[in-house]
Tab-separated table of C-alpha atoms and ligand atoms in Angstrom:
chain	number	residue	atom	x	y	z
A	1	UNK	CA	19.477	5.264	9.963
A	2	UNK	CA	21.562	5.761	6.845
A	3	UNK	CA	21.486	9.234	5.261
A	4	UNK	CA	19.880	7.669	2.194
A	5	UNK	CA	16.887	6.363	4.133
A	6	UNK	CA	16.565	9.586	6.152
A	7	UNK	CA	16.204	11.512	2.905
A	8	UNK	CA	13.919	8.915	1.389
A	9	UNK	CA	11.467	8.876	4.297
A	10	UNK	CA	11.801	12.459	5.510
A	11	UNK	CA	8.733	13.758	3.598
A	12	UNK	CA	6.347	11.397	5.402
A	13	UNK	CA	4.685	12.233	8.732
A	14	UNK	CA	5.844	9.751	11.341
A	15	UNK	CA	5.489	9.197	15.057
A	16	UNK	CA	8.191	7.305	16.961
A	17	UNK	CA	6.933	4.097	18.545
A	18	UNK	CA	10.207	2.111	18.513
A	19	UNK	CA	13.394	3.071	20.346
A	20	UNK	CA	16.255	2.684	17.898
A	21	UNK	CA	17.265	-0.320	15.806
A	22	UNK	CA	16.071	-3.795	16.813
A	23	UNK	CA	18.947	-6.233	17.421
A	24	UNK	CA	20.356	-8.711	14.913
A	25	UNK	CA	21.602	-11.822	16.712
A	26	UNK	CA	23.267	-15.052	15.630
A	27	UNK	CA	21.390	-18.265	16.458
A	28	UNK	CA	24.079	-20.328	18.148
A	29	UNK	CA	22.159	-23.083	19.961
A	30	UNK	CA	19.547	-24.164	17.396
A	31	UNK	CA	21.818	-26.899	16.006
A	32	UNK	CA	21.245	-28.857	19.245
A	33	UNK	CA	17.638	-29.394	18.105
A	34	UNK	CA	18.099	-29.090	14.297
A	35	UNK	CA	21.656	-30.127	13.351
A	36	UNK	CA	21.328	-29.181	9.658
A	37	UNK	CA	20.507	-25.552	10.658
A	38	UNK	CA	24.291	-25.228	11.003
A	39	UNK	CA	24.697	-25.601	7.225
A	40	UNK	CA	24.045	-21.847	6.893
A	41	UNK	CA	24.975	-18.818	8.999
A	42	UNK	CA	21.683	-18.069	10.662
A	43	UNK	CA	20.802	-14.650	12.085
A	44	UNK	CA	17.556	-13.260	13.481
A	45	UNK	CA	16.327	-9.685	13.393
A	46	UNK	CA	14.375	-9.249	16.608
A	47	UNK	CA	11.385	-7.187	15.516
A	48	UNK	CA	9.591	-8.893	18.393
A	49	UNK	CA	11.755	-6.885	20.803
A	50	UNK	CA	10.066	-3.515	21.102
A	51	UNK	CA	9.059	-1.858	24.338
A	52	UNK	CA	5.553	-0.841	23.293
A	53	UNK	CA	2.562	-3.177	23.595
A	54	UNK	CA	4.489	-6.433	23.399
A	55	UNK	CA	6.239	-5.488	20.149
A	56	UNK	CA	5.979	-6.803	16.596
A	57	UNK	CA	6.139	-5.815	12.942
A	58	UNK	CA	2.914	-3.777	13.000
A	59	UNK	CA	4.554	-1.062	15.121
A	60	UNK	CA	6.849	-0.154	12.219
A	61	UNK	CA	3.826	0.370	9.954
A	62	UNK	CA	1.942	2.261	12.658
A	63	UNK	CA	4.761	4.818	12.931
A	64	UNK	CA	3.758	6.043	9.458
A	65	UNK	CA	0.031	5.218	9.559
A	66	UNK	CA	-0.608	7.050	12.835
A	67	UNK	CA	1.779	9.782	11.669
A	68	UNK	CA	-0.515	10.314	8.668
A	69	UNK	CA	-3.636	10.013	10.840
A	70	UNK	CA	-2.429	12.660	13.298
A	71	UNK	CA	-1.356	14.945	10.437
A	72	UNK	CA	-4.977	14.764	9.226
A	73	UNK	CA	-6.332	15.749	12.633
A	74	UNK	CA	-7.739	12.341	13.522
A	75	UNK	CA	-9.130	11.633	16.994
A	76	UNK	CA	-10.124	7.977	16.560
A	77	UNK	CA	-8.333	5.141	14.793
A	78	UNK	CA	-10.510	2.284	13.530
A	79	UNK	CA	-8.979	-1.006	12.451
A	80	UNK	CA	-9.878	-4.626	11.731
A	81	UNK	CA	-8.414	-8.096	12.091
A	82	UNK	CA	-8.998	-11.703	12.984
A	83	UNK	CA	-9.912	-12.476	16.587
A	84	UNK	CA	-6.269	-13.003	17.633
A	85	UNK	CA	-4.912	-10.157	15.477
A	86	UNK	CA	-1.506	-8.854	16.604
A	87	UNK	CA	-2.109	-5.816	14.416
A	88	UNK	CA	-5.261	-4.914	16.355
A	89	UNK	CA	-3.447	-5.269	19.695
A	90	UNK	CA	-0.535	-3.085	18.599
A	91	UNK	CA	-2.882	-0.464	17.111
A	92	UNK	CA	-4.649	-0.348	20.500
A	93	UNK	CA	-1.320	0.037	22.334
A	94	UNK	CA	0.028	2.696	19.949
A	95	UNK	CA	-3.257	4.634	20.075
A	96	UNK	CA	-3.115	4.576	23.884
A	97	UNK	CA	0.438	5.913	23.787
A	98	UNK	CA	-0.380	8.868	21.519
A	99	UNK	CA	-3.774	9.658	23.055
A	100	UNK	CA	-6.059	8.551	20.233
A	101	UNK	CA	-9.244	6.578	20.761
A	102	UNK	CA	-9.110	3.107	19.208
A	103	UNK	CA	-11.927	0.999	17.826
A	104	UNK	CA	-11.368	-2.562	16.648
A	105	UNK	CA	-13.690	-4.724	14.561
A	106	UNK	CA	-12.668	-8.382	14.742
A	107	UNK	CA	-13.815	-11.231	12.504
A	108	UNK	CA	-13.988	-14.974	13.087
A	109	UNK	CA	-11.580	-16.035	10.334
A	110	UNK	CA	-10.106	-19.081	12.025
A	111	UNK	CA	-12.083	-22.230	12.876
A	112	UNK	CA	-11.156	-22.149	16.576
A	113	UNK	CA	-13.680	-21.625	19.328
A	114	UNK	CA	-11.949	-22.617	22.554
A	115	UNK	CA	-12.083	-20.174	25.454
A	116	UNK	CA	-8.434	-19.139	25.216
A	117	UNK	CA	-8.843	-18.269	21.528
A	118	UNK	CA	-12.062	-16.324	22.155
A	119	UNK	CA	-10.997	-14.386	25.246
A	120	UNK	CA	-7.277	-14.836	25.891
A	121	UNK	CA	-4.079	-13.645	24.208
A	122	UNK	CA	-4.524	-10.562	22.052
A	123	UNK	CA	-8.282	-10.297	22.716
A	124	UNK	CA	-7.546	-9.764	26.426
A	125	UNK	CA	-4.765	-7.263	25.705
A	126	UNK	CA	-7.007	-5.134	23.429
A	127	UNK	CA	-9.211	-4.565	26.476
A	128	UNK	CA	-6.293	-3.671	28.719
A	129	UNK	CA	-5.143	-1.046	26.203
A	130	UNK	CA	-8.603	0.532	26.379
A	131	UNK	CA	-9.813	-0.162	22.840
A	132	UNK	CA	-13.499	-0.510	22.022
A	133	UNK	CA	-13.769	-4.023	20.587
A	134	UNK	CA	-16.607	-5.354	18.482
A	135	UNK	CA	-16.849	-8.792	16.866
A	136	UNK	CA	-18.466	-8.610	13.420
A	137	UNK	CA	-21.720	-10.550	13.051
A	138	UNK	CA	-21.378	-13.818	11.111
A	139	UNK	CA	-21.562	-13.166	7.370
A	140	UNK	CA	-20.465	-9.538	7.711
A	141	UNK	CA	-16.896	-8.727	6.665
A	142	UNK	CA	-15.028	-6.738	9.327
A	143	UNK	CA	-14.014	-4.151	6.696
A	144	UNK	CA	-17.644	-3.621	5.737
A	145	UNK	CA	-18.625	-3.106	9.392
A	146	UNK	CA	-15.597	-0.849	9.932
A	147	UNK	CA	-16.651	1.414	7.047
A	148	UNK	CA	-20.126	1.611	8.568
A	149	UNK	CA	-18.612	2.417	11.967
A	150	UNK	CA	-16.453	5.165	10.417
A	151	UNK	CA	-19.631	6.734	8.982
A	152	UNK	CA	-21.337	6.515	12.408
A	153	UNK	CA	-18.359	8.174	14.093
A	154	UNK	CA	-18.297	10.982	11.515
A	155	UNK	CA	-21.982	11.564	12.069
A	156	UNK	CA	-21.386	11.982	15.793
A	157	UNK	CA	-18.727	14.627	15.116
A	158	UNK	CA	-15.615	12.485	15.529
A	159	UNK	CA	-12.703	12.372	13.073
A	160	UNK	CA	-11.972	8.688	12.418
A	161	UNK	CA	-9.075	7.201	10.428
A	162	UNK	CA	-9.469	3.692	9.015
A	163	UNK	CA	-6.437	1.396	8.997
A	164	UNK	CA	-7.085	-1.628	6.738
A	165	UNK	CA	-6.012	-5.245	7.389
A	166	UNK	CA	-2.552	-5.507	8.882
A	167	UNK	CA	-1.847	-1.842	8.160
A	168	UNK	CA	-0.723	-3.011	4.722
A	169	UNK	CA	-1.036	0.150	2.645
A	170	UNK	CA	1.797	1.929	0.865
A	171	UNK	CA	1.990	4.251	3.879
A	172	UNK	CA	2.279	1.326	6.306
A	173	UNK	CA	4.856	-0.429	4.117
A	174	UNK	CA	7.189	2.574	4.558
A	175	UNK	CA	7.903	1.129	8.003
A	176	UNK	CA	9.642	-1.807	6.352
A	177	UNK	CA	11.451	0.398	3.843
A	178	UNK	CA	12.939	1.934	6.969
A	179	UNK	CA	13.651	-1.538	8.414
A	180	UNK	CA	15.455	-2.593	5.232
A	181	UNK	CA	17.773	0.404	5.513
A	182	UNK	CA	18.340	-0.507	9.152
A	183	UNK	CA	19.317	-4.029	8.014
A	184	UNK	CA	21.718	-2.658	5.381
A	185	UNK	CA	23.458	-0.678	8.117
A	186	UNK	CA	23.571	-3.671	10.431
A	187	UNK	CA	25.071	-5.982	7.828
A	188	UNK	CA	27.745	-3.351	7.195
A	189	UNK	CA	28.504	-3.225	10.926
A	190	UNK	CA	28.759	-7.047	10.949
A	191	UNK	CA	30.878	-7.051	7.763
A	192	UNK	CA	28.619	-9.582	6.061
A	193	UNK	CA	26.014	-9.579	3.316
A	194	UNK	CA	22.731	-11.382	3.803
A	195	UNK	CA	22.037	-13.716	0.886
A	196	UNK	CA	18.475	-14.345	2.028
A	197	UNK	CA	16.038	-12.415	4.200
A	198	UNK	CA	13.199	-14.672	5.350
A	199	UNK	CA	9.817	-13.381	6.494
A	200	UNK	CA	6.192	-14.410	6.943
A	201	UNK	CA	3.724	-12.842	4.515
A	202	UNK	CA	0.143	-12.258	5.696
A	203	UNK	CA	-1.324	-9.030	4.362
A	204	UNK	CA	1.971	-8.400	2.474
A	205	UNK	CA	2.964	-4.977	3.854
A	206	UNK	CA	6.104	-6.262	5.536
A	207	UNK	CA	7.356	-8.108	2.464
A	208	UNK	CA	6.403	-5.217	0.146
A	209	UNK	CA	8.211	-2.680	2.331
A	210	UNK	CA	11.373	-4.790	2.377
A	211	UNK	CA	11.165	-5.312	-1.406
A	212	UNK	CA	10.593	-1.590	-2.041
A	213	UNK	CA	13.539	-0.793	0.236
A	214	UNK	CA	15.772	-3.203	-1.685
A	215	UNK	CA	14.627	-1.767	-5.008
A	216	UNK	CA	15.230	1.820	-3.883
A	217	UNK	CA	18.720	0.795	-2.718
A	218	UNK	CA	19.450	-0.727	-6.150
A	219	UNK	CA	19.304	-4.333	-4.926
A	220	UNK	CA	17.302	-7.385	-5.987
A	221	UNK	CA	13.876	-7.976	-4.440
A	222	UNK	CA	14.657	-11.693	-4.739
A	223	UNK	CA	16.807	-11.498	-1.613
A	224	UNK	CA	13.539	-11.726	0.329
A	225	UNK	CA	12.049	-15.214	0.584
A	226	UNK	CA	8.555	-15.068	2.067
A	227	UNK	CA	6.153	-17.765	3.187
A	228	UNK	CA	2.462	-17.034	2.729
A	229	UNK	CA	0.207	-17.583	5.732
A	230	UNK	CA	-3.075	-15.937	4.679
A	231	UNK	CA	-3.597	-16.380	0.935
A	232	UNK	CA	-2.174	-18.940	-1.507
A	233	UNK	CA	1.240	-18.237	-2.982
A	234	UNK	CA	0.028	-16.892	-6.319
A	235	UNK	CA	-2.448	-14.412	-4.808
A	236	UNK	CA	0.172	-13.348	-2.271
A	237	UNK	CA	2.800	-12.805	-4.986
A	238	UNK	CA	0.417	-10.603	-7.022
A	239	UNK	CA	-0.671	-8.567	-4.001
A	240	UNK	CA	2.903	-8.116	-2.804
A	241	UNK	CA	4.165	-7.030	-6.248
A	242	UNK	CA	1.334	-4.483	-6.546
A	243	UNK	CA	1.972	-3.095	-3.055
A	244	UNK	CA	5.737	-2.947	-3.681
A	245	UNK	CA	5.072	-0.936	-6.836
A	246	UNK	CA	2.656	1.385	-5.007
A	247	UNK	CA	5.159	1.903	-2.189
A	248	UNK	CA	7.927	2.725	-4.672
A	249	UNK	CA	5.536	5.153	-6.375
A	250	UNK	CA	4.953	7.149	-3.160
A	251	UNK	CA	8.744	7.207	-2.767
A	252	UNK	CA	8.955	8.757	-6.219
A	253	UNK	CA	10.230	5.703	-8.127
A	254	UNK	CA	8.058	4.831	-11.073
A	255	UNK	CA	9.136	1.219	-11.715
A	256	UNK	CA	7.289	-1.963	-12.603
A	257	UNK	CA	7.687	-4.876	-10.206
A	258	UNK	CA	6.971	-8.192	-11.955
A	259	UNK	CA	5.373	-10.838	-9.734
A	260	UNK	CA	8.257	-13.180	-10.698
A	261	UNK	CA	10.643	-10.954	-8.739
A	262	UNK	CA	8.641	-11.524	-5.558
A	263	UNK	CA	9.535	-14.838	-3.943
A	264	UNK	CA	6.578	-16.364	-2.096
A	265	UNK	CA	6.440	-19.997	-1.049
A	266	UNK	CA	2.974	-21.331	-0.223
A	267	UNK	CA	4.055	-24.691	1.171
A	268	UNK	CA	3.737	-23.774	4.870
A	269	UNK	CA	0.202	-22.391	5.021
A	270	UNK	CA	-1.269	-25.830	5.650
A	271	UNK	CA	-5.058	-26.096	5.820
A	272	UNK	CA	-5.409	-22.314	6.027
A	273	UNK	CA	-4.815	-19.078	7.885
A	274	UNK	CA	-4.322	-19.588	11.602
A	275	UNK	CA	-4.550	-23.376	11.381
A	276	UNK	CA	-1.627	-25.125	13.078
A	277	UNK	CA	0.716	-27.365	11.062
A	278	UNK	CA	3.069	-30.085	12.312
A	279	UNK	CA	6.032	-28.211	10.773
A	280	UNK	CA	5.077	-25.009	12.626
A	281	UNK	CA	4.936	-26.886	15.933
A	282	UNK	CA	8.337	-28.482	15.310
A	283	UNK	CA	9.828	-25.043	14.571
A	284	UNK	CA	8.250	-23.362	17.628
A	285	UNK	CA	9.431	-26.157	19.935
A	286	UNK	CA	12.946	-26.297	18.445
A	287	UNK	CA	13.574	-22.569	18.856
A	288	UNK	CA	12.010	-22.473	22.337
A	289	UNK	CA	14.063	-25.458	23.549
A	290	UNK	CA	17.408	-24.433	22.064
A	291	UNK	CA	17.456	-20.636	22.104
A	292	UNK	CA	14.677	-19.806	24.587
A	293	UNK	CA	13.026	-17.674	21.878
A	294	UNK	CA	9.292	-17.699	21.141
A	295	UNK	CA	7.930	-17.834	17.595
A	296	UNK	CA	4.209	-17.322	17.017
A	297	UNK	CA	1.898	-20.070	15.706
A	298	UNK	CA	0.251	-18.107	12.861
A	299	UNK	CA	3.108	-16.340	11.050
A	300	UNK	CA	6.702	-16.610	12.244
A	301	UNK	CA	6.362	-20.287	13.246
A	302	UNK	CA	5.278	-21.203	9.715
A	303	UNK	CA	7.939	-18.992	8.095
A	304	UNK	CA	10.657	-20.444	10.303
A	305	UNK	CA	9.528	-23.949	9.323
A	306	UNK	CA	9.774	-22.915	5.668
A	307	UNK	CA	13.271	-21.550	6.191
A	308	UNK	CA	14.371	-24.816	7.814
A	309	UNK	CA	13.025	-26.658	4.796
A	310	UNK	CA	15.018	-24.380	2.434
A	311	UNK	CA	18.176	-25.185	4.412
A	312	UNK	CA	17.454	-28.913	4.477
A	313	UNK	CA	16.765	-29.176	0.754
A	314	UNK	CA	19.728	-26.974	-0.234
A	315	UNK	CA	17.536	-24.189	-1.690
A	316	UNK	CA	19.658	-22.052	0.629
A	317	UNK	CA	23.249	-23.067	-0.170
A	318	UNK	CA	25.670	-24.247	2.512
A	319	UNK	CA	27.511	-21.294	4.024
A	320	UNK	CA	24.863	-18.739	2.987
A	321	UNK	CA	24.133	-15.821	5.308
A	322	UNK	CA	20.447	-16.013	6.195
A	323	UNK	CA	18.486	-13.402	8.165
A	324	UNK	CA	15.149	-14.435	9.647
A	325	UNK	CA	12.833	-11.585	10.615
A	326	UNK	CA	11.112	-12.325	13.927
A	327	UNK	CA	7.893	-10.409	13.403
A	328	UNK	CA	6.444	-10.889	16.910
A	329	UNK	CA	3.065	-12.353	17.817
A	330	UNK	CA	3.974	-14.024	21.094
A	331	UNK	CA	0.588	-13.231	22.760
A	332	UNK	CA	-1.228	-15.420	20.239
A	333	UNK	CA	0.749	-18.445	21.498
A	334	UNK	CA	-1.477	-18.357	24.595
A	335	UNK	CA	-4.520	-18.861	22.371
A	336	UNK	CA	-2.921	-21.975	20.804
A	337	UNK	CA	-2.152	-24.003	23.930
A	338	UNK	CA	-4.471	-26.744	22.643
A	339	UNK	CA	-2.423	-27.101	19.437
A	340	UNK	CA	0.638	-28.103	21.458
A	341	UNK	CA	-1.069	-30.610	23.753
B	401	PLP	C1	0.912	-9.445	10.698
B	401	PLP	C2	2.030	-10.340	11.048
B	401	PLP	C3	2.881	-10.849	10.052
B	401	PLP	C4	2.664	-10.613	8.585
B	401	PLP	O1	2.920	-9.299	8.192
B	401	PLP	P1	2.171	-8.704	6.905
B	401	PLP	O2	2.750	-7.367	6.747
B	401	PLP	O3	0.712	-8.693	7.223
B	401	PLP	O4	2.448	-9.600	5.748
B	401	PLP	C5	3.947	-11.632	10.439
B	401	PLP	N1	4.153	-11.926	11.740
B	401	PLP	C6	3.354	-11.482	12.725
B	401	PLP	C7	3.639	-11.886	14.115
B	401	PLP	C8	2.261	-10.660	12.408
B	401	PLP	O5	1.466	-10.237	13.389
């Protein structure tokens, strides 16, 4: 970590869940499947490569969220998500590692009811990690049920800590402030400058953390190009700008972040959150068959498809240095076998 980021993040309680920097690698074989991908210099940051719980972007947020929870004397972490939530699975794994109890309230957000979606992938892994899993009754928002559950736990003498959707609070976003500083160091080591950093945006904590990191390093937030997967582009832009501002505020920077400085493209969401698109499938297959790397169907597959479109249309200029953040999510692929049949 650079001295700057050490100083910046030093005041915040943190537990270590990730061993060192995740690799940045050049994609060398993708042009066999997608020839025009060679128009830019394409790199991937492998935030899917982490030893704990299958890895993924949520571990970076959980370093700070569980750090705060433990500092408060918590014994039970409660969180929420969709049925195939990667965030829920990684919260369960991280809680197991640090000896906290974990309770997960899942909601049926995606119109999929096949057996693999209901019981396989992340749902299965939550059980293996020892979390107590509850599926919210139809018509009841998981957050509402989670708040109720927190009250029940308090009443029985436990000390619960509630982590909202995707861990996307200003505390969670600090994980991606840290990641941005890691990227700045890595681009220095590679003697290049990334013109674009591409990422999926769901609950916005990852994008907001990167944007806050850029801002605190005196760089433009417009380096990050995100693709929204949960909300429409306008909602996502507003939420991300607000969270970026809040994250900068906890870092001691009182600056306004206009929504126009947050680049969110809504063209890849398709019919809705968690619903497969043809472009996502093309991207997943192309990367699997050329590089042997797995994207996920809900987030990184859609973002990768969006990045390919930016290269094809020239939105990303020929010769640009482009860094794609692989945010993880491989276990959810198992719940989407039907989408690839
Ligand atoms: C949660 C998630 C994202 C989106 O991150 P947010 O911080 O919620 O925007 C992207 N990719 C994967 C695999 C995820 O699980």
